[in-house]
PDB file of C-alpha atoms in Angstrom:
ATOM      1  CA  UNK A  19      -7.951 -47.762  19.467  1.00 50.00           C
ATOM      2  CA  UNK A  20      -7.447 -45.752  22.482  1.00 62.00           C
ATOM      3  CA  UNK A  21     -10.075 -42.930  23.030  1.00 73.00           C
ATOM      4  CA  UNK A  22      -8.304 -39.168  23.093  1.00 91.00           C
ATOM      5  CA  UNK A  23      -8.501 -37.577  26.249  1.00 95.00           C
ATOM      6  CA  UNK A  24     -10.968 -35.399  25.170  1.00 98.00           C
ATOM      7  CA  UNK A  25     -12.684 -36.844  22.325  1.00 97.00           C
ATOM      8  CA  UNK A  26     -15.942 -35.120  21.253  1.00 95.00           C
ATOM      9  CA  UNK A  27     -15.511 -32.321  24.427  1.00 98.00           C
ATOM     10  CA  UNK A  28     -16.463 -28.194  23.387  1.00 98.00           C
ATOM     11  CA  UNK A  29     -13.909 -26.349  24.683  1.00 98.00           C
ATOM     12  CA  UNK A  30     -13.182 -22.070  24.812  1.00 98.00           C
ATOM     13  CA  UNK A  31      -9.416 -20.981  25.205  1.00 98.00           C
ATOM     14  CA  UNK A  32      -8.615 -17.615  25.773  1.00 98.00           C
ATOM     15  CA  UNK A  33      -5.765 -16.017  25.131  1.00 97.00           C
ATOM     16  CA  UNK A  34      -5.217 -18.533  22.179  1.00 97.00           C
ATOM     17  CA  UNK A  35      -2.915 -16.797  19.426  1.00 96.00           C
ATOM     18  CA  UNK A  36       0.690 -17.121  21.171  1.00 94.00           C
ATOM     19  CA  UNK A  37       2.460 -18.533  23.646  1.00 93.00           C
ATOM     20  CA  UNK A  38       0.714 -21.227  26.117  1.00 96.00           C
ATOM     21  CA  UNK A  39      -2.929 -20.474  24.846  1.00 97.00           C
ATOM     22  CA  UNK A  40      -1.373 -21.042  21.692  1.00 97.00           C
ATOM     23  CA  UNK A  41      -0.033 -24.472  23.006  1.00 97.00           C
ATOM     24  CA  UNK A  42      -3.523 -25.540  25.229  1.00 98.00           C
ATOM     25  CA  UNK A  43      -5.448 -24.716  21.872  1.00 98.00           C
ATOM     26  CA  UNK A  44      -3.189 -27.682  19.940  1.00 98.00           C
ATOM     27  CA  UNK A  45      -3.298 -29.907  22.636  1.00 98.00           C
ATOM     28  CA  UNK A  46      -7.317 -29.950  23.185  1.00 98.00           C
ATOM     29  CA  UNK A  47      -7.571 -30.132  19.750  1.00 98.00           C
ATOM     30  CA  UNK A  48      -4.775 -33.603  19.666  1.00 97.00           C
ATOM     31  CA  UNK A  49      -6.781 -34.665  22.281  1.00 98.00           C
ATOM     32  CA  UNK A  50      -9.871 -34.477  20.462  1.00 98.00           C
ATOM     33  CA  UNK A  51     -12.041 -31.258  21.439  1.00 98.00           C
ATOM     34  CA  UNK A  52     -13.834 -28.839  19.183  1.00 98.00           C
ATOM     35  CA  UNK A  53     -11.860 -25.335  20.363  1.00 98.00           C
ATOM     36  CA  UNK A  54     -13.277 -21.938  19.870  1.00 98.00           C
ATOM     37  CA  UNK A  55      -9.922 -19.692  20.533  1.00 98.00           C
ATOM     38  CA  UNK A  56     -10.406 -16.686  21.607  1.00 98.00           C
ATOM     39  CA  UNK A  57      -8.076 -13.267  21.225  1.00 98.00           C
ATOM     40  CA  UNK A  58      -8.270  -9.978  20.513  1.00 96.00           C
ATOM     41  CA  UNK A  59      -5.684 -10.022  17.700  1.00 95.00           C
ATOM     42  CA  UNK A  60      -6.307 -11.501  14.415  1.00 93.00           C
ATOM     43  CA  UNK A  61      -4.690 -15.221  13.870  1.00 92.00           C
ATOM     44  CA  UNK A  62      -5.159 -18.149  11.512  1.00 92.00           C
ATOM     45  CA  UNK A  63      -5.066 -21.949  12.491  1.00 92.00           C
ATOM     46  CA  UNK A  64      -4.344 -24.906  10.118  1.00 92.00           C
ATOM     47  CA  UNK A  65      -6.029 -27.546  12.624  1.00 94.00           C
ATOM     48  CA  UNK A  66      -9.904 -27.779  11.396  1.00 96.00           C
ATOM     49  CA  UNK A  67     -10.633 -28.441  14.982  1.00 97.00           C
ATOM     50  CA  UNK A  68      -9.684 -25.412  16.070  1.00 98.00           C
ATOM     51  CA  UNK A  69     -11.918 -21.883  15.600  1.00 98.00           C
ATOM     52  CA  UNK A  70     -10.128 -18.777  16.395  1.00 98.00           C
ATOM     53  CA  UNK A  71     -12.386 -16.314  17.471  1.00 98.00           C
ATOM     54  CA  UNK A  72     -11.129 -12.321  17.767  1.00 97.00           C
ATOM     55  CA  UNK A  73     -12.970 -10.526  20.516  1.00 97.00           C
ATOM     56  CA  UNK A  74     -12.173  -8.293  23.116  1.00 97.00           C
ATOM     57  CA  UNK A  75     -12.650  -9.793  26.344  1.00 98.00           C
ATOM     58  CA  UNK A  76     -13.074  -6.462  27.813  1.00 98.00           C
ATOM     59  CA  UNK A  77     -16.191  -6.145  25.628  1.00 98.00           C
ATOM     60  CA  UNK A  78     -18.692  -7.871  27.805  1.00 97.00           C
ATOM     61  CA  UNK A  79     -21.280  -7.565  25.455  1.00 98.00           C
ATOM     62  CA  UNK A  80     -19.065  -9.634  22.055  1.00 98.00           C
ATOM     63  CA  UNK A  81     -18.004 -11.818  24.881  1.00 98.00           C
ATOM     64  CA  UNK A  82     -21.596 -13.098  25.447  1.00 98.00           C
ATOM     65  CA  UNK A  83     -22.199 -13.052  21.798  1.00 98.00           C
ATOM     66  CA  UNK A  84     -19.496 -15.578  21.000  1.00 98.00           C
ATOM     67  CA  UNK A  85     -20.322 -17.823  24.046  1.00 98.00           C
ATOM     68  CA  UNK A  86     -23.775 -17.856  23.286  1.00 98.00           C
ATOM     69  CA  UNK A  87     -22.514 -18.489  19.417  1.00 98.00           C
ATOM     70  CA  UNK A  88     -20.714 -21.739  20.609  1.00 98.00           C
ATOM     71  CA  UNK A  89     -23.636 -22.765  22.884  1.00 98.00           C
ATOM     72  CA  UNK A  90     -26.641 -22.609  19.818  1.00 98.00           C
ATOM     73  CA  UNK A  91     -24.125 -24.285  17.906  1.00 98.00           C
ATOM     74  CA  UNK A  92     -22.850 -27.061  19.753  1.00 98.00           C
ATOM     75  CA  UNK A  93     -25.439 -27.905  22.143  1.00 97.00           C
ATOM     76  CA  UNK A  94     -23.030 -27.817  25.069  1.00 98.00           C
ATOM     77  CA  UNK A  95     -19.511 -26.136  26.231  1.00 98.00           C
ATOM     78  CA  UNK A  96     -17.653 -28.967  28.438  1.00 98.00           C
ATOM     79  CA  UNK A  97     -14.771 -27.062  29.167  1.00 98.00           C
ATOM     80  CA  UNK A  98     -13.167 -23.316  29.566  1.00 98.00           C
ATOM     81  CA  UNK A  99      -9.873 -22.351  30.328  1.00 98.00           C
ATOM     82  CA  UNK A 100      -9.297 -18.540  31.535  1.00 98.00           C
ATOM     83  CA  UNK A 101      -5.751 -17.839  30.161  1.00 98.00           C
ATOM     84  CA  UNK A 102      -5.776 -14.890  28.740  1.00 98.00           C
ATOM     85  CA  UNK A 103      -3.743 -12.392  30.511  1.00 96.00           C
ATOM     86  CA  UNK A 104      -2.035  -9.002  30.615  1.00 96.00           C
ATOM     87  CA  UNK A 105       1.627  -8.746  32.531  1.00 94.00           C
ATOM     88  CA  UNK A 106       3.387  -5.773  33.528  1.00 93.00           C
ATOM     89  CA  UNK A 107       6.626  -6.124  35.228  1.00 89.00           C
ATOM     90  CA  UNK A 108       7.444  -3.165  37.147  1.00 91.00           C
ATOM     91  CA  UNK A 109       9.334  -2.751  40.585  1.00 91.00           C
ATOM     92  CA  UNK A 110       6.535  -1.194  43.275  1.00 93.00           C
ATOM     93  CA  UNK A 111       7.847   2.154  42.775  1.00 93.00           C
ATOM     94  CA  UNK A 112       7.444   2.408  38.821  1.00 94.00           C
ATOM     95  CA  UNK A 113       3.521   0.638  38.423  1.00 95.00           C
ATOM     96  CA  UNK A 114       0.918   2.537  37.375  1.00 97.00           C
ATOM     97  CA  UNK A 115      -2.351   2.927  38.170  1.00 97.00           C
ATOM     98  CA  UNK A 116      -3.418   2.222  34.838  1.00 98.00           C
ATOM     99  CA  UNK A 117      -1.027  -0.778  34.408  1.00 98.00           C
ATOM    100  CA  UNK A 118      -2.280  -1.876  37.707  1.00 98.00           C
ATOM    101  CA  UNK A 119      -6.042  -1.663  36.608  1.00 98.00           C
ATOM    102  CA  UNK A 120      -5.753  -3.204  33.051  1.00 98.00           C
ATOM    103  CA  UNK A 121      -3.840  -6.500  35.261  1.00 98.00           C
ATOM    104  CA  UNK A 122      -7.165  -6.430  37.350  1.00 98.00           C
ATOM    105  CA  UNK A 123      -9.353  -6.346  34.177  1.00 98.00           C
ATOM    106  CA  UNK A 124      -8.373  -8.907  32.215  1.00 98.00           C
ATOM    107  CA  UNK A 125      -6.969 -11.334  34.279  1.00 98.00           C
ATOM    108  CA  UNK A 126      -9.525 -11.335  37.087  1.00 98.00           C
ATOM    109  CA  UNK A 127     -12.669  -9.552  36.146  1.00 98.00           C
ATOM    110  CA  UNK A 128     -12.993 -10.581  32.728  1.00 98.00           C
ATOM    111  CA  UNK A 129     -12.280 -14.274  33.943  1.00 98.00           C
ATOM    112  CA  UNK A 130     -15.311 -14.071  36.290  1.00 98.00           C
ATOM    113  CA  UNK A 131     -17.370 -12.499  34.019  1.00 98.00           C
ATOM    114  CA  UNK A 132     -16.862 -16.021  31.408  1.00 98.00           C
ATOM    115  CA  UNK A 133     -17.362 -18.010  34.375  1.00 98.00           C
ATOM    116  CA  UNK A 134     -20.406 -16.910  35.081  1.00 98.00           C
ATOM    117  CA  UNK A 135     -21.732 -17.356  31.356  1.00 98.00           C
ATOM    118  CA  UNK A 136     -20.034 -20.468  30.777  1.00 98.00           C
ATOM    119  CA  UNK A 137     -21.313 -21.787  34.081  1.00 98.00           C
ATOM    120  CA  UNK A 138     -25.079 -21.167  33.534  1.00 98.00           C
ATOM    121  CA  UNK A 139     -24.943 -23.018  30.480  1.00 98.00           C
ATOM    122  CA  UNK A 140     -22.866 -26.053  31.738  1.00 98.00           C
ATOM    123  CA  UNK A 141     -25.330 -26.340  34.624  1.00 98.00           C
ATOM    124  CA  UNK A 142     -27.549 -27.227  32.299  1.00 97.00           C
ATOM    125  CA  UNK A 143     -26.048 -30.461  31.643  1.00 95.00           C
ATOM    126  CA  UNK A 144     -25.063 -30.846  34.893  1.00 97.00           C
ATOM    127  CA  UNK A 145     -21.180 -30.941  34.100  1.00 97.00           C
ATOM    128  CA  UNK A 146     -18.335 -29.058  32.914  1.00 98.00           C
ATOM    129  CA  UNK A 147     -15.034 -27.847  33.736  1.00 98.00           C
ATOM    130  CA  UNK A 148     -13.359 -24.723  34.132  1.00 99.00           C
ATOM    131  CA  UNK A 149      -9.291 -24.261  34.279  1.00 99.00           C
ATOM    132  CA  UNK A 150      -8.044 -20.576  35.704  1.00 98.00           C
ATOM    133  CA  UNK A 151      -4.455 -20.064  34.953  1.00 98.00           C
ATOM    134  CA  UNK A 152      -2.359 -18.627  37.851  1.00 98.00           C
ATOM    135  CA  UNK A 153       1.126 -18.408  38.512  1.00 96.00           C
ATOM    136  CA  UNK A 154       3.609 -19.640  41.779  1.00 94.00           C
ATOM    137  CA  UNK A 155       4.301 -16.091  41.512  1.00 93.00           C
ATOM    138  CA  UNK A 156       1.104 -15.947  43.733  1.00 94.00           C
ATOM    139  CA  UNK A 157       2.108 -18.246  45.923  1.00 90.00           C
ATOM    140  CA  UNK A 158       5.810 -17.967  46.506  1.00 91.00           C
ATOM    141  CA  UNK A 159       5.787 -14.130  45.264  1.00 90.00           C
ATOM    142  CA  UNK A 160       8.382 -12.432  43.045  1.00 87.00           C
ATOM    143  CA  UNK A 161      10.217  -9.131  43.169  1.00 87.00           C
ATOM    144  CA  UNK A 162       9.054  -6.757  39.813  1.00 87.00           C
ATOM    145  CA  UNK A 163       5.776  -8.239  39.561  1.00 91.00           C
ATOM    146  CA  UNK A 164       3.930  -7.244  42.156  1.00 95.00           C
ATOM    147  CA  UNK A 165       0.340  -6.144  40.971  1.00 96.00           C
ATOM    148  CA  UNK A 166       0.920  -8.988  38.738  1.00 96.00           C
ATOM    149  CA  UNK A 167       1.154 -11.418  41.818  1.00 96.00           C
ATOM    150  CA  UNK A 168      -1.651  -9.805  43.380  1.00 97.00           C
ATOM    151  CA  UNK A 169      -4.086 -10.577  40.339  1.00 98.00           C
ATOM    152  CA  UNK A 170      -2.947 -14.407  40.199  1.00 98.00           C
ATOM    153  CA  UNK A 171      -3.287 -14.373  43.773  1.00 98.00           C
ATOM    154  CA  UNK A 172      -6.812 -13.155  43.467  1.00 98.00           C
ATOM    155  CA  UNK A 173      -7.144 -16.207  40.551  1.00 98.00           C
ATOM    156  CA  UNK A 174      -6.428 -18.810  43.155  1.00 98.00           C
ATOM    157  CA  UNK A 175      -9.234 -17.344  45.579  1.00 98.00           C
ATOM    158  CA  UNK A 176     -11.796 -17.165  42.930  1.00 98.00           C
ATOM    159  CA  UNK A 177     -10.826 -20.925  42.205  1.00 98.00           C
ATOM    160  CA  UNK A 178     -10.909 -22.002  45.516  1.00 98.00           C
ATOM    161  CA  UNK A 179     -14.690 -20.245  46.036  1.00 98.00           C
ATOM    162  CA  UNK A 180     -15.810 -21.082  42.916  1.00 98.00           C
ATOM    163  CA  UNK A 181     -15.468 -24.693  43.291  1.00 98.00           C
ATOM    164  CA  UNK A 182     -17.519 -24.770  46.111  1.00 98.00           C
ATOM    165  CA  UNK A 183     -20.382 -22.626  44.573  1.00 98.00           C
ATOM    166  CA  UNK A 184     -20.535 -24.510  41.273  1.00 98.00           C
ATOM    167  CA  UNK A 185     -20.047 -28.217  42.684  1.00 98.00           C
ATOM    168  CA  UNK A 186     -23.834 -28.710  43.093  1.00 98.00           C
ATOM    169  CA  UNK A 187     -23.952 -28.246  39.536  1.00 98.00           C
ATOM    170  CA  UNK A 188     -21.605 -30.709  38.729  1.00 98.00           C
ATOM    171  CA  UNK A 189     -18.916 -27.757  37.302  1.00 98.00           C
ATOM    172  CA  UNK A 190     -15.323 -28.716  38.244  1.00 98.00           C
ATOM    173  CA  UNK A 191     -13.080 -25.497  38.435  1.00 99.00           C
ATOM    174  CA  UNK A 192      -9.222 -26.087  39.245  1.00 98.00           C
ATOM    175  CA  UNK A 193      -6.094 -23.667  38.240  1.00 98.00           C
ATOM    176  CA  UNK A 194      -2.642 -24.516  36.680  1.00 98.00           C
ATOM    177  CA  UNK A 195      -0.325 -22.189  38.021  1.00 97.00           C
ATOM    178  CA  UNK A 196       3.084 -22.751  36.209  1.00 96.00           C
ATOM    179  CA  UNK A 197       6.503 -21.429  37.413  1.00 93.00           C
ATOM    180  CA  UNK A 198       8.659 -19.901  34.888  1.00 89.00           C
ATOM    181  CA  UNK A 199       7.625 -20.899  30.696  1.00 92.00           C
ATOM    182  CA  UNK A 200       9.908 -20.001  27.700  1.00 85.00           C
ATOM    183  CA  UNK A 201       7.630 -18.048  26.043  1.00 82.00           C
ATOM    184  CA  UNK A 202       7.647 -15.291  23.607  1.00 69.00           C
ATOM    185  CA  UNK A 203       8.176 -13.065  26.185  1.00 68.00           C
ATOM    186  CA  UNK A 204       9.704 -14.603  29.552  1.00 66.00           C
ATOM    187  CA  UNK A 205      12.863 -12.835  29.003  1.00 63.00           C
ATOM    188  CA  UNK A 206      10.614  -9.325  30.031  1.00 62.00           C
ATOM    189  CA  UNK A 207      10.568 -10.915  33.795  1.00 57.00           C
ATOM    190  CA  UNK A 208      14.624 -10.770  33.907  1.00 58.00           C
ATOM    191  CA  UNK A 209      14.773  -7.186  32.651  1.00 58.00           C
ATOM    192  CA  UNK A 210      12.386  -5.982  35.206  1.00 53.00           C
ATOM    193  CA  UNK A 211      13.987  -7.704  38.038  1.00 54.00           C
ATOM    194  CA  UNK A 212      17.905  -7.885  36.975  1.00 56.00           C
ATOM    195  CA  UNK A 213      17.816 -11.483  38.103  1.00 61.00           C
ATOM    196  CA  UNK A 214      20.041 -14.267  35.706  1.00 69.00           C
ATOM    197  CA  UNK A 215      17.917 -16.810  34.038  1.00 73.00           C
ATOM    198  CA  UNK A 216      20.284 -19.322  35.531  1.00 75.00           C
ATOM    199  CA  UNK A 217      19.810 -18.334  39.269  1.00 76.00           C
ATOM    200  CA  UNK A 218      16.498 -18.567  38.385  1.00 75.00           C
ATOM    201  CA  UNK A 219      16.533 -22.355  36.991  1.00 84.00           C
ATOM    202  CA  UNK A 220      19.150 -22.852  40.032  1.00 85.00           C
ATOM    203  CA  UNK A 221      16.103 -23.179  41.830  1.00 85.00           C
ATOM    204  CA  UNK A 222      14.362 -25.422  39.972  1.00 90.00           C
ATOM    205  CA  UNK A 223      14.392 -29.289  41.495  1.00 91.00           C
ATOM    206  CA  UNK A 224      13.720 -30.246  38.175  1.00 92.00           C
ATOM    207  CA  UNK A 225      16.626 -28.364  36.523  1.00 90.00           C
ATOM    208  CA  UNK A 226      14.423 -26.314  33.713  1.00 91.00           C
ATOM    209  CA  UNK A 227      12.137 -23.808  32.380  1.00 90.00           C
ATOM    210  CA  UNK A 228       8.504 -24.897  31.808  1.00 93.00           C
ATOM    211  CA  UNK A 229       7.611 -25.219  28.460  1.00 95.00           C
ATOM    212  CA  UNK A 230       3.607 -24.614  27.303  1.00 96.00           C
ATOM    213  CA  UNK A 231       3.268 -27.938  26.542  1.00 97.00           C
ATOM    214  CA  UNK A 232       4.168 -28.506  30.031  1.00 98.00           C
ATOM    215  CA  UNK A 233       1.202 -26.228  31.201  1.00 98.00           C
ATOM    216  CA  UNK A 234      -1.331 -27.384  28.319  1.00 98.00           C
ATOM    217  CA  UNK A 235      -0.677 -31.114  29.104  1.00 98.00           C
ATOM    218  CA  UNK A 236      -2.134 -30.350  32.836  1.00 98.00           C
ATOM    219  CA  UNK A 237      -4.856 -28.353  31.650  1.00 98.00           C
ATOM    220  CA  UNK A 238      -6.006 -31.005  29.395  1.00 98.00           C
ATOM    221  CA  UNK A 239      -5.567 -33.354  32.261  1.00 98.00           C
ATOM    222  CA  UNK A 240      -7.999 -31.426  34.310  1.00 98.00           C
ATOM    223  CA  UNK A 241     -10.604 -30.448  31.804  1.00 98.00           C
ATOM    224  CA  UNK A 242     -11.062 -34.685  31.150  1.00 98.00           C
ATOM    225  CA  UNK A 243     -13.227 -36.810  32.911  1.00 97.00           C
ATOM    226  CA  UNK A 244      -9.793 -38.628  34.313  1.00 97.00           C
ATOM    227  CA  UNK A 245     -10.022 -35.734  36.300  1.00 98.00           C
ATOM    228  CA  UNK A 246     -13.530 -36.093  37.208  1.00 97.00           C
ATOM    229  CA  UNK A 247     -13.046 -36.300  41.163  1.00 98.00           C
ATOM    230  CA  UNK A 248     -10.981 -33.096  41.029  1.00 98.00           C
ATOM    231  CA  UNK A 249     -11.936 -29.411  41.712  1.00 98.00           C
ATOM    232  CA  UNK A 250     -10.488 -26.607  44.035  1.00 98.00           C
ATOM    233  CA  UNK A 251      -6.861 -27.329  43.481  1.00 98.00           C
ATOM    234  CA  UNK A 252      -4.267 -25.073  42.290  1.00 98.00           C
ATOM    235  CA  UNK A 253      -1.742 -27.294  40.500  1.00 97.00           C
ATOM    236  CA  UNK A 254       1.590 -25.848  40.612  1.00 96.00           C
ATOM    237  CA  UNK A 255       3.486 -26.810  37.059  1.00 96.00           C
ATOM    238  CA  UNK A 256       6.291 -25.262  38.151  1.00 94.00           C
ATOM    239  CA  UNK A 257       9.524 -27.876  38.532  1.00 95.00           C
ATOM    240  CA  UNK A 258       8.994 -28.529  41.996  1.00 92.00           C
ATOM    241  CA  UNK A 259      10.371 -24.431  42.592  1.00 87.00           C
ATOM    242  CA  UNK A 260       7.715 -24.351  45.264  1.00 60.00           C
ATOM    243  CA  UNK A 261       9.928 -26.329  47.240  1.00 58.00           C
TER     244      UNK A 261
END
């Protein structure tokens, strides 16, 4: 019998009640982890290898609680993906400070802050991997989002640094960032930016919109030891619309 991908591994998901944390809870837990899913909103999971957790990641304090939680429990946390996020799309001329902040807050600081929890404890096994989800909106840009851009954009520079600091430890940290995914609420981007989904999938080599699985898949990829040679690399999932 083939081994699972990652049989046996402790992993934390945030952002795990909808849409692709939803989807990279139920693949790590296919591919044999022990998830603790985090979100702020109550939500219920039939897998037994899944444990939703509902915290605030705003709250640093419950945030350290639960890792710490996971740690005494399980002995070890192999894995973390950062996906929780907060998206505003707004033309430059309608953001608001507020919106602006809250963007900054959860998908950047609050990302850091788990990294450096998670990280202390993984160093003590001397392994681990982290997984920061990004966008290609930071790379290529995209009219209506632009705070949004800016905090991905900040995602790929913490990956990039944060590879370098935690490789002595033996902590891999990469980021997925995915083009355009039917989720629950993709259609938002097209009312903030009066763009047609189909000009949109005109550029698309591959002809499609992303679908979680498509992001979870790579993110499962990368938290495995298959990917055990890999770290500072933003992976674009994205249909080749880099290109």
């Amino acid at each position: 019998m083939t081994e699972r991908l990652l049989n046996n591994k402790v992993c934390i998901v945030t952002g795990a009640a909808q849409g692709i944390g939803k989807q990279i809870a139920k693949q790590f837990a296919e591919d044999g982890a022990r998830v603790y899913a985090f979100d702020r909103q109550e939500f219920a999971s039939d897998d037994e290898r899944i444990q939703p957790m509902v915290l605030d990641l705003l709250d640093s304090v419950a945030v350290k609680a639960a890792v710490m939680e996971i740690y005494k429990k399980e002995g070890k946390i192999d894995s973390l993906v950062n996906n929780a996020g907060v998206v505003f799309n707004r033309k430059i001329g309608m953001i608001t400070r507020d919106e602006t902040e809250l963007m900054f807050r959860v998908n950047v600081i609050a990302a850091i802050e788990l990294i450096q929890l998670v990280s202390r404890l993984m160093a003590r096994n001397k392994c681990g991997s982290i997984v920061n989800i990004a966008s290609v909106t930071a790379v290529l840009g995209s009219p209506g989002q632009v705070a949004y851009s800016a905090t991905k954009g900040a995602i790929v520079a913490m990956t990039k640094s944060a590879a370098k600091e935690l490789a002595p430890m033996g902590i891999r940290v990469n980021a997925v960032a995915p083009g355009i995914v039917k989720t629950e609420r993709f259609e938002e981007l097209y009312e903030a930016t009066g763009e047609k989904i189909d000009q949109r999938i005109g550029r698309i080599a591959l002809g499609r919109l992303g679908t979680p699985a498509d992001v979870a898949n790579a993110c499962a990829f990368l938290a495995s030891d298959r990917a055990d040679y890999i770290s500072g690399q933003i992976l674009g999932v994205d249909g080749c619309a880099s290109i």
